[in-house]
Amino acid sequence: MKEIIGSVYSVHTGNNEDMSKESIERATVNLQGFENDKHQGFTRITYEGESIPEGTIRRNDRQWSAVSIEEIKTIEKEMDLSSSLLPGKLGVNLCFEGIPNFSQLTKGTQLCFPSGAVLMVEDYNPPCQYMSQQIAKIYKKRNGDEIKNTDFSKAAKKLRGLVGSIDVEGEIGSNDSVVVKIYDPSVLSSFLK
């Protein structure tokens, strides 16, 4: 596995109706997810557009979500926002710093923290229409123009971050280091030859 070392920019949890999450200093993560978070649980219900029929109960592969501050800044610039796009408004649990191409990390990549907590990457988190509508309600362009309901979805394409599951319990705090162990499928294929 290849490794990168980054850091935790911010931590968030919550169960707000608009999908936003509150900033906190430290979070406890257990095998169900982030404590006191909307997406905590061993199971979830499938969404529209998944390969499994909508409404089916399945394993929760979305126990956490995360973005990088670098990708947020790219989205801000693309949207020409008058103010900073806050990670908590995007409904994420974690925002990282110093991890190049964060949204492109492969399934199976591990995010390892000083407490011993390990998060497993499950999938890319595509920008949804609902989140785009929420962002349009909150933000404006630098010239004062309104944000369209689809602007965030377009700007955040391939930059929206990741979702995953908890592999090992622990605590995660702002400014913690994170060791990113990038899963490389070519290593597995070499064992199969």
XYZ file of C-alpha atoms in Angstrom:
193
model
C 0.000 0.000 0.000
C 1.110 3.536 -0.733
C 0.904 6.020 2.149
C 0.215 9.752 2.414
C 0.145 11.770 5.634
C -2.443 14.537 5.926
C -4.335 16.170 8.773
C -7.887 16.661 10.014
C -9.026 20.200 9.177
C -12.400 19.908 10.977
C -14.813 17.392 12.564
C -18.645 17.480 12.337
C -21.659 15.518 13.557
C -25.375 16.123 13.614
C -28.881 15.216 12.635
C -30.114 18.492 11.124
C -33.032 18.460 8.718
C -31.047 20.377 6.069
C -28.248 17.725 6.254
C -25.740 20.200 7.751
C -23.593 19.123 10.705
C -22.197 20.998 13.704
C -18.455 21.565 14.159
C -16.956 19.796 17.177
C -13.388 19.382 18.456
C -13.410 15.571 18.810
C -15.706 12.730 17.795
C -15.984 9.191 19.068
C -16.385 6.628 16.306
C -17.617 3.100 16.917
C -18.501 0.260 14.585
C -21.870 1.919 13.897
C -20.352 5.256 12.838
C -19.880 8.694 14.386
C -21.701 8.975 17.724
C -24.742 11.301 17.649
C -24.754 11.439 13.859
C -27.604 11.031 11.382
C -25.739 8.368 9.387
C -24.790 6.196 12.376
C -25.964 2.583 12.171
C -25.101 -0.862 10.864
C -27.742 -0.651 8.118
C -29.266 1.987 5.861
C -32.016 2.241 3.266
C -30.950 2.437 -0.388
C -31.350 5.666 -2.317
C -32.760 6.238 -5.785
C -30.231 5.357 -8.469
C -28.372 2.607 -6.602
C -27.936 -0.842 -8.139
C -30.204 -2.272 -5.416
C -33.907 -1.220 -5.536
C -34.699 2.004 -3.658
C -35.946 1.407 -0.106
C -34.049 -1.872 0.405
C -32.284 -2.302 3.763
C -28.571 -2.922 3.253
C -25.217 -2.761 5.070
C -24.353 0.847 5.890
C -21.445 1.762 3.642
C -22.074 5.462 4.409
C -21.265 5.589 8.134
C -19.068 8.631 7.489
C -18.490 11.194 4.778
C -15.517 13.472 4.184
C -14.138 16.176 1.894
C -10.817 17.985 1.573
C -10.356 21.704 2.129
C -8.362 21.905 -1.104
C -11.268 20.507 -3.140
C -13.719 22.798 -1.308
C -11.587 25.792 -2.344
C -11.708 24.583 -5.969
C -15.524 24.356 -5.772
C -15.711 27.848 -4.215
C -13.608 29.284 -7.040
C -15.646 27.501 -9.731
C -18.887 28.833 -8.211
C -17.376 32.310 -7.627
C -18.795 32.386 -4.088
C -18.776 35.558 -2.002
C -17.972 33.622 1.185
C -16.196 30.417 2.195
C -17.987 27.127 1.637
C -18.107 25.533 5.095
C -17.581 21.747 5.423
C -20.415 21.424 7.955
C -22.862 22.910 5.440
C -21.936 20.037 3.092
C -23.118 17.497 5.681
C -19.729 15.818 6.127
C -18.172 14.332 9.246
C -14.600 15.180 8.348
C -12.679 17.706 6.310
C -9.044 16.857 5.555
C -6.046 18.893 4.518
C -2.938 17.843 2.615
C -4.305 14.780 0.805
C -3.936 15.293 -2.973
C -6.947 14.260 -5.103
C -8.841 13.187 -1.996
C -12.093 12.409 -3.837
C -10.249 9.981 -6.121
C -8.984 7.654 -3.352
C -9.898 4.064 -4.179
C -12.321 1.781 -2.388
C -10.423 -0.140 0.285
C -8.161 2.793 1.190
C -7.695 3.137 4.963
C -7.621 6.412 6.917
C -5.668 5.777 10.148
C -5.717 8.111 13.176
C -3.480 8.449 16.292
C -6.197 6.992 18.592
C -6.140 3.751 16.577
C -9.379 4.567 14.736
C -9.430 3.362 11.129
C -11.965 4.437 8.502
C -12.408 2.427 5.306
C -13.221 4.158 2.009
C -16.258 2.590 0.346
C -17.140 4.963 -2.488
C -17.069 8.411 -4.047
C -19.877 10.655 -2.750
C -21.531 12.208 -5.820
C -23.059 15.684 -5.378
C -26.814 15.266 -4.932
C -29.508 17.650 -6.119
C -30.833 18.184 -2.568
C -27.435 19.389 -1.306
C -27.096 21.645 -4.354
C -30.463 23.224 -3.503
C -29.400 23.764 0.136
C -26.170 25.475 -0.964
C -28.173 27.721 -3.328
C -30.294 28.892 -0.362
C -27.259 29.858 1.749
C -24.616 31.255 -0.612
C -24.346 34.026 -3.192
C -21.890 34.814 -5.977
C -19.275 37.540 -5.479
C -21.215 39.873 -7.770
C -24.359 39.357 -5.618
C -26.121 37.059 -8.104
C -28.141 34.130 -6.826
C -26.708 30.611 -6.981
C -28.722 28.285 -9.215
C -30.016 25.001 -7.764
C -27.657 23.017 -9.997
C -24.479 25.121 -9.601
C -23.031 23.135 -6.712
C -23.701 19.766 -8.403
C -21.835 20.947 -11.508
C -18.895 22.531 -9.648
C -18.494 19.613 -7.204
C -18.370 16.877 -9.842
C -15.449 14.555 -8.921
C -14.642 16.830 -5.941
C -17.484 15.984 -3.516
C -15.475 13.662 -1.285
C -15.889 10.122 -0.072
C -18.085 7.905 2.092
C -17.176 4.793 4.016
C -17.418 2.543 7.035
C -15.704 2.339 10.394
C -13.093 -0.432 10.492
C -11.636 0.221 13.971
C -13.159 2.284 16.811
C -11.464 5.305 18.379
C -11.532 9.090 18.523
C -10.861 11.644 15.811
C -10.071 15.282 16.567
C -9.354 18.496 14.731
C -5.652 18.796 13.852
C -5.073 15.029 14.242
C -2.718 13.558 11.708
C -4.121 10.943 9.339
C -2.134 8.254 7.577
C -3.799 7.397 4.266
C -3.015 3.830 3.199
C -4.032 3.773 -0.450
C -5.394 0.463 -1.647
C -3.761 -0.610 -4.891
C -5.774 -3.284 -6.755
C -2.728 -4.168 -8.873
C -1.075 -5.655 -5.765
C -3.991 -8.070 -5.371
C -3.883 -9.041 -9.047
C -0.208 -9.991 -8.696
C -1.222 -12.624 -6.094
C -3.756 -14.111 -8.495
C -1.210 -14.807 -11.251
